[in-house]
Each structure stands twice: as structure tokens, then as C-alpha cells.
PDB file of C-alpha atoms in Angstrom:
ATOM      1  CA  MET A  27     -42.945 -62.870  67.036  1.00  0.00           C
ATOM      2  CA  ASN A  28     -45.454 -65.744  67.091  1.00  0.00           C
ATOM      3  CA  LEU A  29     -48.464 -66.473  69.239  1.00  0.00           C
ATOM      4  CA  ARG A  30     -48.034 -69.126  71.914  1.00  0.00           C
ATOM      5  CA  ILE A  31     -50.793 -71.540  72.891  1.00  0.00           C
ATOM      6  CA  ASN A  32     -50.776 -72.078  76.657  1.00  0.00           C
ATOM      7  CA  PRO A  33     -52.194 -75.088  78.477  1.00  0.00           C
ATOM      8  CA  THR A  34     -55.416 -74.420  80.353  1.00  0.00           C
ATOM      9  CA  ARG A  35     -53.704 -74.738  83.747  1.00  0.00           C
ATOM     10  CA  GLN A  36     -51.515 -71.731  82.920  1.00  0.00           C
ATOM     11  CA  GLY A  37     -54.445 -69.478  83.793  1.00  0.00           C
ATOM     12  CA  THR A  38     -54.066 -70.414  87.454  1.00  0.00           C
ATOM     13  CA  GLN A  39     -50.292 -70.029  87.197  1.00  0.00           C
ATOM     14  CA  TRP A  40     -50.711 -66.406  86.103  1.00  0.00           C
ATOM     15  CA  VAL A  41     -52.731 -65.739  89.241  1.00  0.00           C
ATOM     16  CA  LYS A  42     -50.086 -67.405  91.435  1.00  0.00           C
ATOM     17  CA  LEU A  43     -47.278 -65.430  89.808  1.00  0.00           C
ATOM     18  CA  GLY A  44     -49.281 -62.244  90.252  1.00  0.00           C
ATOM     19  CA  PHE A  45     -49.581 -62.845  93.991  1.00  0.00           C
ATOM     20  CA  LYS A  46     -45.970 -63.968  94.325  1.00  0.00           C
ATOM     21  CA  THR A  47     -44.657 -60.859  92.608  1.00  0.00           C
ATOM     22  CA  PHE A  48     -47.101 -58.553  94.391  1.00  0.00           C
ATOM     23  CA  PHE A  49     -45.890 -59.743  97.791  1.00  0.00           C
ATOM     24  CA  ARG A  50     -42.296 -58.972  96.836  1.00  0.00           C
ATOM     25  CA  GLN A  51     -43.167 -55.253  96.851  1.00  0.00           C
ATOM     26  CA  PRO A  52     -46.701 -54.990  98.290  1.00  0.00           C
ATOM     27  CA  LEU A  53     -46.418 -51.386  99.445  1.00  0.00           C
ATOM     28  CA  ALA A  54     -44.876 -50.133  96.210  1.00  0.00           C
ATOM     29  CA  LEU A  55     -47.291 -51.972  93.919  1.00  0.00           C
ATOM     30  CA  SER A  56     -50.299 -51.046  96.055  1.00  0.00           C
ATOM     31  CA  GLY A  57     -49.158 -47.433  96.085  1.00  0.00           C
ATOM     32  CA  LEU A  58     -48.843 -47.399  92.291  1.00  0.00           C
ATOM     33  CA  PHE A  59     -52.295 -48.898  91.931  1.00  0.00           C
ATOM     34  CA  PHE A  60     -53.747 -46.274  94.272  1.00  0.00           C
ATOM     35  CA  MET A  61     -52.005 -43.580  92.222  1.00  0.00           C
ATOM     36  CA  PHE A  62     -53.597 -45.049  89.122  1.00  0.00           C
ATOM     37  CA  LEU A  63     -57.051 -44.941  90.740  1.00  0.00           C
ATOM     38  CA  ALA A  64     -56.486 -41.402  92.044  1.00  0.00           C
ATOM     39  CA  LEU A  65     -55.383 -40.150  88.615  1.00  0.00           C
ATOM     40  CA  MET A  66     -58.412 -41.707  86.904  1.00  0.00           C
ATOM     41  CA  SER A  67     -60.687 -40.270  89.593  1.00  0.00           C
ATOM     42  CA  VAL A  68     -59.266 -36.744  89.206  1.00  0.00           C
ATOM     43  CA  LEU A  69     -59.574 -36.889  85.425  1.00  0.00           C
ATOM     44  CA  ASN A  70     -63.144 -38.175  85.606  1.00  0.00           C
ATOM     45  CA  SER A  71     -64.067 -35.311  87.935  1.00  0.00           C
ATOM     46  CA  ILE A  72     -63.227 -32.728  85.264  1.00  0.00           C
ATOM     47  CA  PRO A  73     -66.481 -31.629  83.609  1.00  0.00           C
ATOM     48  CA  TYR A  74     -67.205 -32.546  79.990  1.00  0.00           C
ATOM     49  CA  ILE A  75     -63.771 -33.693  78.826  1.00  0.00           C
ATOM     50  CA  GLY A  76     -62.362 -35.434  81.891  1.00  0.00           C
ATOM     51  CA  SER A  77     -63.912 -38.840  81.228  1.00  0.00           C
ATOM     52  CA  VAL A  78     -62.755 -38.812  77.613  1.00  0.00           C
ATOM     53  CA  VAL A  79     -59.186 -37.872  78.591  1.00  0.00           C
ATOM     54  CA  ALA A  80     -59.185 -40.682  81.180  1.00  0.00           C
ATOM     55  CA  LEU A  81     -60.236 -43.181  78.518  1.00  0.00           C
ATOM     56  CA  VAL A  82     -57.542 -41.989  76.095  1.00  0.00           C
ATOM     57  CA  LEU A  83     -54.833 -42.315  78.758  1.00  0.00           C
ATOM     58  CA  LEU A  84     -56.046 -45.627  80.182  1.00  0.00           C
ATOM     59  CA  PRO A  85     -53.907 -47.936  77.972  1.00  0.00           C
ATOM     60  CA  ALA A  86     -50.777 -45.898  78.711  1.00  0.00           C
ATOM     61  CA  ILE A  87     -51.349 -45.827  82.475  1.00  0.00           C
ATOM     62  CA  THR A  88     -52.182 -49.527  82.747  1.00  0.00           C
ATOM     63  CA  LEU A  89     -48.978 -50.185  80.807  1.00  0.00           C
ATOM     64  CA  GLY A  90     -47.161 -48.443  83.656  1.00  0.00           C
ATOM     65  CA  LEU A  91     -48.490 -51.049  86.087  1.00  0.00           C
ATOM     66  CA  MET A  92     -47.100 -53.802  83.843  1.00  0.00           C
ATOM     67  CA  VAL A  93     -43.694 -52.111  83.729  1.00  0.00           C
ATOM     68  CA  ALA A  94     -43.790 -51.915  87.528  1.00  0.00           C
ATOM     69  CA  THR A  95     -44.438 -55.656  87.642  1.00  0.00           C
ATOM     70  CA  GLN A  96     -41.463 -56.268  85.356  1.00  0.00           C
ATOM     71  CA  GLU A  97     -39.247 -54.139  87.603  1.00  0.00           C
ATOM     72  CA  THR A  98     -40.390 -56.057  90.682  1.00  0.00           C
ATOM     73  CA  GLN A  99     -39.870 -59.384  88.906  1.00  0.00           C
ATOM     74  CA  ASN A 100     -36.304 -58.304  88.129  1.00  0.00           C
ATOM     75  CA  GLY A 101     -35.627 -57.500  91.790  1.00  0.00           C
ATOM     76  CA  LYS A 102     -35.926 -53.728  91.471  1.00  0.00           C
ATOM     77  CA  PHE A 103     -38.050 -51.255  93.418  1.00  0.00           C
ATOM     78  CA  PRO A 104     -40.702 -49.649  91.165  1.00  0.00           C
ATOM     79  CA  MET A 105     -40.637 -45.891  91.692  1.00  0.00           C
ATOM     80  CA  PRO A 106     -43.814 -43.782  91.214  1.00  0.00           C
ATOM     81  CA  ILE A 107     -42.532 -42.306  87.939  1.00  0.00           C
ATOM     82  CA  ILE A 108     -42.740 -45.778  86.381  1.00  0.00           C
ATOM     83  CA  LEU A 109     -46.502 -45.342  86.116  1.00  0.00           C
ATOM     84  CA  PHE A 110     -45.795 -42.883  83.289  1.00  0.00           C
ATOM     85  CA  SER A 111     -43.345 -45.109  81.394  1.00  0.00           C
ATOM     86  CA  ALA A 112     -45.333 -44.781  78.173  1.00  0.00           C
ATOM     87  CA  PHE A 113     -44.796 -41.009  78.225  1.00  0.00           C
ATOM     88  CA  ARG A 114     -41.037 -41.404  78.597  1.00  0.00           C
ATOM     89  CA  ALA A 115     -40.464 -43.958  75.826  1.00  0.00           C
ATOM     90  CA  GLY A 116     -39.934 -41.508  72.982  1.00  0.00           C
ATOM     91  CA  LYS A 117     -42.240 -39.625  70.655  1.00  0.00           C
ATOM     92  CA  GLU A 118     -42.936 -42.567  68.347  1.00  0.00           C
ATOM     93  CA  LYS A 119     -44.116 -44.918  71.078  1.00  0.00           C
ATOM     94  CA  LEU A 120     -45.992 -42.157  72.869  1.00  0.00           C
ATOM     95  CA  HIS A 121     -47.833 -41.326  69.656  1.00  0.00           C
ATOM     96  CA  ALA A 122     -48.650 -45.012  69.123  1.00  0.00           C
ATOM     97  CA  MET A 123     -49.916 -45.305  72.701  1.00  0.00           C
ATOM     98  CA  LEU A 124     -52.157 -42.260  72.280  1.00  0.00           C
ATOM     99  CA  VAL A 125     -53.503 -43.742  69.045  1.00  0.00           C
ATOM    100  CA  LEU A 126     -54.345 -46.863  71.037  1.00  0.00           C
ATOM    101  CA  GLY A 127     -56.053 -44.664  73.607  1.00  0.00           C
ATOM    102  CA  GLY A 128     -58.088 -42.945  70.915  1.00  0.00           C
ATOM    103  CA  ILE A 129     -59.213 -46.275  69.452  1.00  0.00           C
ATOM    104  CA  TYR A 130     -60.103 -47.541  72.908  1.00  0.00           C
ATOM    105  CA  THR A 131     -62.113 -44.405  73.620  1.00  0.00           C
ATOM    106  CA  VAL A 132     -64.106 -44.739  70.393  1.00  0.00           C
ATOM    107  CA  GLY A 133     -64.762 -48.416  71.078  1.00  0.00           C
ATOM    108  CA  PHE A 134     -65.830 -47.802  74.654  1.00  0.00           C
ATOM    109  CA  LEU A 135     -68.117 -44.912  73.684  1.00  0.00           C
ATOM    110  CA  LEU A 136     -69.725 -47.092  71.011  1.00  0.00           C
ATOM    111  CA  VAL A 137     -70.488 -49.703  73.675  1.00  0.00           C
ATOM    112  CA  ILE A 138     -71.956 -47.003  75.915  1.00  0.00           C
ATOM    113  CA  GLY A 139     -73.943 -45.606  72.976  1.00  0.00           C
ATOM    114  CA  VAL A 140     -75.587 -48.959  72.306  1.00  0.00           C
ATOM    115  CA  CYS A 141     -76.464 -49.277  75.996  1.00  0.00           C
ATOM    116  CA  THR A 142     -77.981 -45.783  75.941  1.00  0.00           C
ATOM    117  CA  LEU A 143     -80.481 -46.967  73.350  1.00  0.00           C
ATOM    118  CA  ILE A 144     -81.593 -49.672  75.791  1.00  0.00           C
ATOM    119  CA  ASP A 145     -81.928 -47.853  79.123  1.00  0.00           C
ATOM    120  CA  ASP A 146     -82.221 -44.142  78.158  1.00  0.00           C
ATOM    121  CA  GLY A 147     -78.723 -43.334  79.346  1.00  0.00           C
ATOM    122  CA  GLN A 148     -78.743 -44.688  82.913  1.00  0.00           C
ATOM    123  CA  PHE A 149     -75.712 -46.893  82.289  1.00  0.00           C
ATOM    124  CA  ALA A 150     -73.867 -44.037  80.570  1.00  0.00           C
ATOM    125  CA  ASP A 151     -74.681 -41.649  83.407  1.00  0.00           C
ATOM    126  CA  ILE A 152     -73.128 -43.988  85.978  1.00  0.00           C
ATOM    127  CA  TYR A 153     -70.009 -45.017  84.081  1.00  0.00           C
ATOM    128  CA  LEU A 154     -69.204 -41.735  82.363  1.00  0.00           C
ATOM    129  CA  LEU A 155     -70.748 -38.976  84.448  1.00  0.00           C
ATOM    130  CA  GLY A 156     -70.456 -40.428  87.951  1.00  0.00           C
ATOM    131  CA  GLY A 157     -74.153 -41.027  88.543  1.00  0.00           C
ATOM    132  CA  SER A 158     -75.245 -42.951  91.618  1.00  0.00           C
ATOM    133  CA  LEU A 159     -75.903 -46.675  91.467  1.00  0.00           C
ATOM    134  CA  ASN A 160     -78.733 -47.523  93.842  1.00  0.00           C
ATOM    135  CA  ALA A 161     -81.154 -50.393  94.388  1.00  0.00           C
ATOM    136  CA  GLU A 162     -83.868 -48.771  92.274  1.00  0.00           C
ATOM    137  CA  VAL A 163     -81.553 -48.478  89.280  1.00  0.00           C
ATOM    138  CA  MET A 164     -80.214 -52.010  89.747  1.00  0.00           C
ATOM    139  CA  ASP A 165     -83.769 -53.399  89.745  1.00  0.00           C
ATOM    140  CA  ASP A 166     -84.660 -51.652  86.496  1.00  0.00           C
ATOM    141  CA  PRO A 167     -84.983 -54.332  83.756  1.00  0.00           C
ATOM    142  CA  ASP A 168     -83.715 -51.896  81.113  1.00  0.00           C
ATOM    143  CA  PHE A 169     -80.603 -51.169  83.161  1.00  0.00           C
ATOM    144  CA  GLN A 170     -80.022 -54.889  83.670  1.00  0.00           C
ATOM    145  CA  SER A 171     -80.323 -55.448  79.924  1.00  0.00           C
ATOM    146  CA  ALA A 172     -77.893 -52.591  79.282  1.00  0.00           C
ATOM    147  CA  MET A 173     -75.377 -54.141  81.683  1.00  0.00           C
ATOM    148  CA  LEU A 174     -75.663 -57.502  79.939  1.00  0.00           C
ATOM    149  CA  VAL A 175     -75.202 -55.952  76.496  1.00  0.00           C
ATOM    150  CA  ALA A 176     -72.238 -53.900  77.760  1.00  0.00           C
ATOM    151  CA  THR A 177     -70.567 -57.042  79.102  1.00  0.00           C
ATOM    152  CA  VAL A 178     -71.016 -58.889  75.804  1.00  0.00           C
ATOM    153  CA  LEU A 179     -69.791 -55.976  73.689  1.00  0.00           C
ATOM    154  CA  TYR A 180     -66.902 -55.062  75.990  1.00  0.00           C
ATOM    155  CA  LEU A 181     -65.397 -58.561  75.931  1.00  0.00           C
ATOM    156  CA  PRO A 182     -63.924 -58.329  72.393  1.00  0.00           C
ATOM    157  CA  LEU A 183     -62.766 -54.763  73.117  1.00  0.00           C
ATOM    158  CA  SER A 184     -60.993 -56.008  76.241  1.00  0.00           C
ATOM    159  CA  MET A 185     -59.362 -58.831  74.250  1.00  0.00           C
ATOM    160  CA  MET A 186     -58.037 -56.333  71.717  1.00  0.00           C
ATOM    161  CA  PHE A 187     -56.443 -54.175  74.406  1.00  0.00           C
ATOM    162  CA  TRP A 188     -55.292 -56.872  76.845  1.00  0.00           C
ATOM    163  CA  HIS A 189     -51.792 -57.118  75.326  1.00  0.00           C
ATOM    164  CA  ALA A 190     -51.806 -54.185  72.901  1.00  0.00           C
ATOM    165  CA  PRO A 191     -50.096 -51.526  75.090  1.00  0.00           C
ATOM    166  CA  ALA A 192     -47.339 -53.977  76.031  1.00  0.00           C
ATOM    167  CA  LEU A 193     -46.775 -54.965  72.393  1.00  0.00           C
ATOM    168  CA  VAL A 194     -46.470 -51.308  71.410  1.00  0.00           C
ATOM    169  CA  TYR A 195     -44.175 -50.425  74.318  1.00  0.00           C
ATOM    170  CA  TRP A 196     -41.810 -53.408  74.428  1.00  0.00           C
ATOM    171  CA  HIS A 197     -41.815 -54.547  70.830  1.00  0.00           C
ATOM    172  CA  GLY A 198     -42.583 -51.415  68.807  1.00  0.00           C
ATOM    173  CA  ILE A 199     -45.559 -52.985  67.042  1.00  0.00           C
ATOM    174  CA  SER A 200     -47.972 -50.574  65.369  1.00  0.00           C
ATOM    175  CA  PRO A 201     -51.275 -49.888  67.186  1.00  0.00           C
ATOM    176  CA  VAL A 202     -53.464 -51.702  64.645  1.00  0.00           C
ATOM    177  CA  LYS A 203     -51.222 -54.777  64.522  1.00  0.00           C
ATOM    178  CA  SER A 204     -50.985 -54.855  68.317  1.00  0.00           C
ATOM    179  CA  LEU A 205     -54.787 -54.964  68.546  1.00  0.00           C
ATOM    180  CA  PHE A 206     -54.857 -57.831  66.038  1.00  0.00           C
ATOM    181  CA  PHE A 207     -52.183 -59.836  67.865  1.00  0.00           C
ATOM    182  CA  SER A 208     -53.772 -59.199  71.250  1.00  0.00           C
ATOM    183  CA  PHE A 209     -57.247 -60.270  70.150  1.00  0.00           C
ATOM    184  CA  PHE A 210     -56.122 -63.515  68.527  1.00  0.00           C
ATOM    185  CA  SER A 211     -53.748 -64.311  71.367  1.00  0.00           C
ATOM    186  CA  CYS A 212     -56.644 -64.115  73.827  1.00  0.00           C
ATOM    187  CA  LEU A 213     -58.906 -66.024  71.454  1.00  0.00           C
ATOM    188  CA  ARG A 214     -56.467 -68.882  70.903  1.00  0.00           C
ATOM    189  CA  ASN A 215     -55.698 -69.039  74.628  1.00  0.00           C
ATOM    190  CA  TRP A 216     -59.340 -68.775  75.662  1.00  0.00           C
ATOM    191  CA  LYS A 217     -59.202 -71.846  77.904  1.00  0.00           C
ATOM    192  CA  ALA A 218     -56.278 -70.467  79.914  1.00  0.00           C
ATOM    193  CA  PHE A 219     -57.938 -67.053  80.136  1.00  0.00           C
ATOM    194  CA  ALA A 220     -61.246 -68.634  81.152  1.00  0.00           C
ATOM    195  CA  LEU A 221     -59.518 -70.446  84.030  1.00  0.00           C
ATOM    196  CA  TYR A 222     -57.679 -67.210  84.846  1.00  0.00           C
ATOM    197  CA  GLY A 223     -61.003 -65.397  85.154  1.00  0.00           C
ATOM    198  CA  VAL A 224     -62.621 -68.206  87.150  1.00  0.00           C
ATOM    199  CA  THR A 225     -59.647 -68.317  89.523  1.00  0.00           C
ATOM    200  CA  TRP A 226     -59.754 -64.588  90.169  1.00  0.00           C
ATOM    201  CA  THR A 227     -63.528 -64.751  90.675  1.00  0.00           C
ATOM    202  CA  GLY A 228     -62.972 -67.483  93.245  1.00  0.00           C
ATOM    203  CA  VAL A 229     -60.343 -65.389  95.026  1.00  0.00           C
ATOM    204  CA  PHE A 230     -62.677 -62.401  95.302  1.00  0.00           C
ATOM    205  CA  LEU A 231     -65.589 -64.589  96.456  1.00  0.00           C
ATOM    206  CA  ALA A 232     -63.372 -66.225  99.079  1.00  0.00           C
ATOM    207  CA  LEU A 233     -62.416 -62.758 100.298  1.00  0.00           C
ATOM    208  CA  ALA A 234     -66.094 -61.822 100.591  1.00  0.00           C
ATOM    209  CA  VAL A 235     -66.802 -64.937 102.677  1.00  0.00           C
ATOM    210  CA  VAL A 236     -63.856 -64.301 105.002  1.00  0.00           C
ATOM    211  CA  ILE A 237     -64.831 -60.669 105.545  1.00  0.00           C
ATOM    212  CA  ALA A 238     -68.470 -61.633 106.188  1.00  0.00           C
ATOM    213  CA  LEU A 239     -67.359 -64.145 108.841  1.00  0.00           C
ATOM    214  CA  LEU A 240     -65.101 -61.589 110.489  1.00  0.00           C
ATOM    215  CA  ALA A 241     -67.875 -59.000 110.425  1.00  0.00           C
ATOM    216  CA  SER A 242     -70.303 -61.397 112.124  1.00  0.00           C
ATOM    217  CA  LEU A 243     -67.728 -62.024 114.837  1.00  0.00           C
ATOM    218  CA  LEU A 244     -66.825 -58.369 115.330  1.00  0.00           C
ATOM    219  CA  GLY A 245     -70.330 -56.980 114.822  1.00  0.00           C
ATOM    220  CA  SER A 246     -69.196 -53.699 113.294  1.00  0.00           C
ATOM    221  CA  ALA A 247     -70.666 -52.474 109.995  1.00  0.00           C
ATOM    222  CA  SER A 248     -68.175 -49.622 109.691  1.00  0.00           C
ATOM    223  CA  LEU A 249     -65.236 -51.949 110.265  1.00  0.00           C
ATOM    224  CA  LEU A 250     -66.669 -54.314 107.656  1.00  0.00           C
ATOM    225  CA  ALA A 251     -66.777 -51.485 105.098  1.00  0.00           C
ATOM    226  CA  ILE A 252     -63.167 -50.478 105.785  1.00  0.00           C
ATOM    227  CA  MET A 253     -61.917 -54.070 105.644  1.00  0.00           C
ATOM    228  CA  THR A 254     -63.813 -54.756 102.439  1.00  0.00           C
ATOM    229  CA  LEU A 255     -62.463 -51.652 100.700  1.00  0.00           C
ATOM    230  CA  ALA A 256     -58.862 -52.245 101.770  1.00  0.00           C
ATOM    231  CA  ALA A 257     -58.853 -55.944 100.896  1.00  0.00           C
ATOM    232  CA  THR A 258     -60.563 -55.369  97.543  1.00  0.00           C
ATOM    233  CA  LEU A 259     -58.044 -52.699  96.549  1.00  0.00           C
ATOM    234  CA  LEU A 260     -55.126 -54.961  97.483  1.00  0.00           C
ATOM    235  CA  LEU A 261     -56.562 -57.831  95.464  1.00  0.00           C
ATOM    236  CA  ALA A 262     -57.181 -55.498  92.540  1.00  0.00           C
ATOM    237  CA  ALA A 263     -53.521 -54.430  92.680  1.00  0.00           C
ATOM    238  CA  ALA A 264     -52.475 -58.107  92.639  1.00  0.00           C
ATOM    239  CA  PHE A 265     -54.800 -58.688  89.684  1.00  0.00           C
ATOM    240  CA  PHE A 266     -53.113 -55.964  87.643  1.00  0.00           C
ATOM    241  CA  THR A 267     -49.764 -57.476  88.601  1.00  0.00           C
ATOM    242  CA  SER A 268     -50.830 -60.831  87.162  1.00  0.00           C
ATOM    243  CA  ILE A 269     -51.659 -59.336  83.741  1.00  0.00           C
ATOM    244  CA  TYR A 270     -47.951 -59.047  82.942  1.00  0.00           C
ATOM    245  CA  PHE A 271     -47.493 -62.820  83.157  1.00  0.00           C
ATOM    246  CA  SER A 272     -50.372 -63.501  80.793  1.00  0.00           C
ATOM    247  CA  PHE A 273     -48.563 -61.241  78.317  1.00  0.00           C
ATOM    248  CA  ILE A 274     -45.079 -62.782  78.441  1.00  0.00           C
ATOM    249  CA  ASP A 275     -46.550 -66.294  78.199  1.00  0.00           C
ATOM    250  CA  SER A 276     -48.700 -65.507  75.160  1.00  0.00           C
ATOM    251  CA  PHE A 277     -45.967 -64.757  72.635  1.00  0.00           C
ATOM    252  CA  VAL A 278     -42.863 -66.544  71.358  1.00  0.00           C
ATOM    253  CA  MET A 279     -40.136 -64.025  70.649  1.00  0.00           C
ATOM    254  CA  LYS A 280     -37.854 -64.561  67.676  1.00  0.00           C
ATOM    255  CA  ALA A 281     -34.114 -63.871  67.692  1.00  0.00           C
ATOM    256  CA  GLY A 282     -33.514 -60.142  67.908  1.00  0.00           C
ATOM    257  CA  ASP A 283     -36.807 -59.338  69.620  1.00  0.00           C
ATOM    258  CA  ASP A 284     -36.600 -57.300  72.808  1.00  0.00           C
ATOM    259  CA  ARG A 285     -38.479 -59.710  75.054  1.00  0.00           C
ATOM    260  CA  ALA A 286     -40.315 -58.063  77.939  1.00  0.00           C
ATOM    261  CA  ALA A 287     -38.919 -60.199  80.757  1.00  0.00           C
TER     262      ALA A 287
END
């Protein structure tokens, strides 16, 4: 397996393919995404250990959304059980996926720990313990600095885990090697990923403008809130669908490899 360098324009293509595939099975893929959110929410509600368990399982569960995209791409209907594909792939791959989850958890907690030194734990309270995010907190310069530092530190962590679960699941690559391949794949394709991020940002901003216009016409704050939540969740589901295409375009499979497509 070798890394593939994509042209910059491929970033937009990943977004288009994400939408195209999502609209093949919008109810199924939306339902799986809502299940994913519900599972993470339930785990995070468990005192003390819930947030840590959610972090450990996050790579495995997001992998399930990629498998669902593959199923949809192949003309199949993704059943709810597909969300737990990583747990049904055999002991070896399950162990590797849990190792990935453990590494992710340590990395994420390190990021949170650094932020705690900046804002006395406000950022950690919100993202780990479910604290409330209000205007007073948002206006706090220390909290703003913590958010900026978290964004900078989380970027390389995200690059390491962008493709790692898929490499472990579909190609049996060890957790450490999968992190290495994922990071350098994102790094060498940074232009395509930058356009990918800009395109998705534009999509979400366009949604915000459309909803604001509709709200001004309808004059209902409650309706605006419902429309915003529903549309944002649907777009988020389409976003997770598009991740699969960034994966299959980032690697050249050699003869004998079990290509995930």
C-alpha cells in the first residue's frame, strides 16, 4: 500500500460524493448518525468513567459510519448493526481498534490537560463533564485562548486518526502504523483536505444564511431552532459520509490488498 497524492480539486469531489451517497439512503444514514450521537450522549452521561469510555470507543464507532457508507455505495441498505462493525471483525481487529481508542483517549486528554493550565478547567468542564457554554464563558479571554490552543493541538491528533480506523479494519494494519500512514496521508494531501474543509465550511454557512432568511419570513424563533437543529444534523451525517471517499482516494492498493471499495 502506497500513499496517493490527490489534486487540490479532489477536496470538493469528496464533498460531492458524500452528498450523492447520503441521498441514496438518507433515512438510513441519518438514523445511523443519530444512533452514534445517542450512544455517545448516553456514555458521556455516566459519571466518572463515561466520557473516557466514549473516547475509547470513538474510533470504532466512527468506523461503523464509514462501513455504512461503503454499503450504501455498493447499493446495499446499511442496517443498524453495521455501526458496530469493528466489534464483529474478530478478536485481533477488535483489539487493534481498542488500542487505537486508548491512544486517542490519551492524546485527547493531553490536549484537555494543556487547556486546563490556561483557563483553570473551564474548557475541560464543558467538553468532558457537560458544563454549560454561555456568553460569559465565551467572553472569557482565558477560555478563548484555551479554545485556540485546543484547535492547534487537536489538528495533528485528528490527522493521525482520520484514516487509522479504516486502515486497521479493512487492511489489517497495526494501530501504530495506521496512525503513521494516516498522518502523512493527510499531510501530503493538505491542499485537498484544506479545500475539503473550506467547502464544508461554506456549506454550513450557506445553511445558516438560508435558515436565517426563512426565519425572518416566518417570524418564529422556535421554528428557527428546530429547523437549525434538523438541518445541522443532516449535514453532519453527510459530512461523516464524505470521510469514506477521502480514505479510498488517499491510498494506492497493491495486488493482493483488500481494497475498501
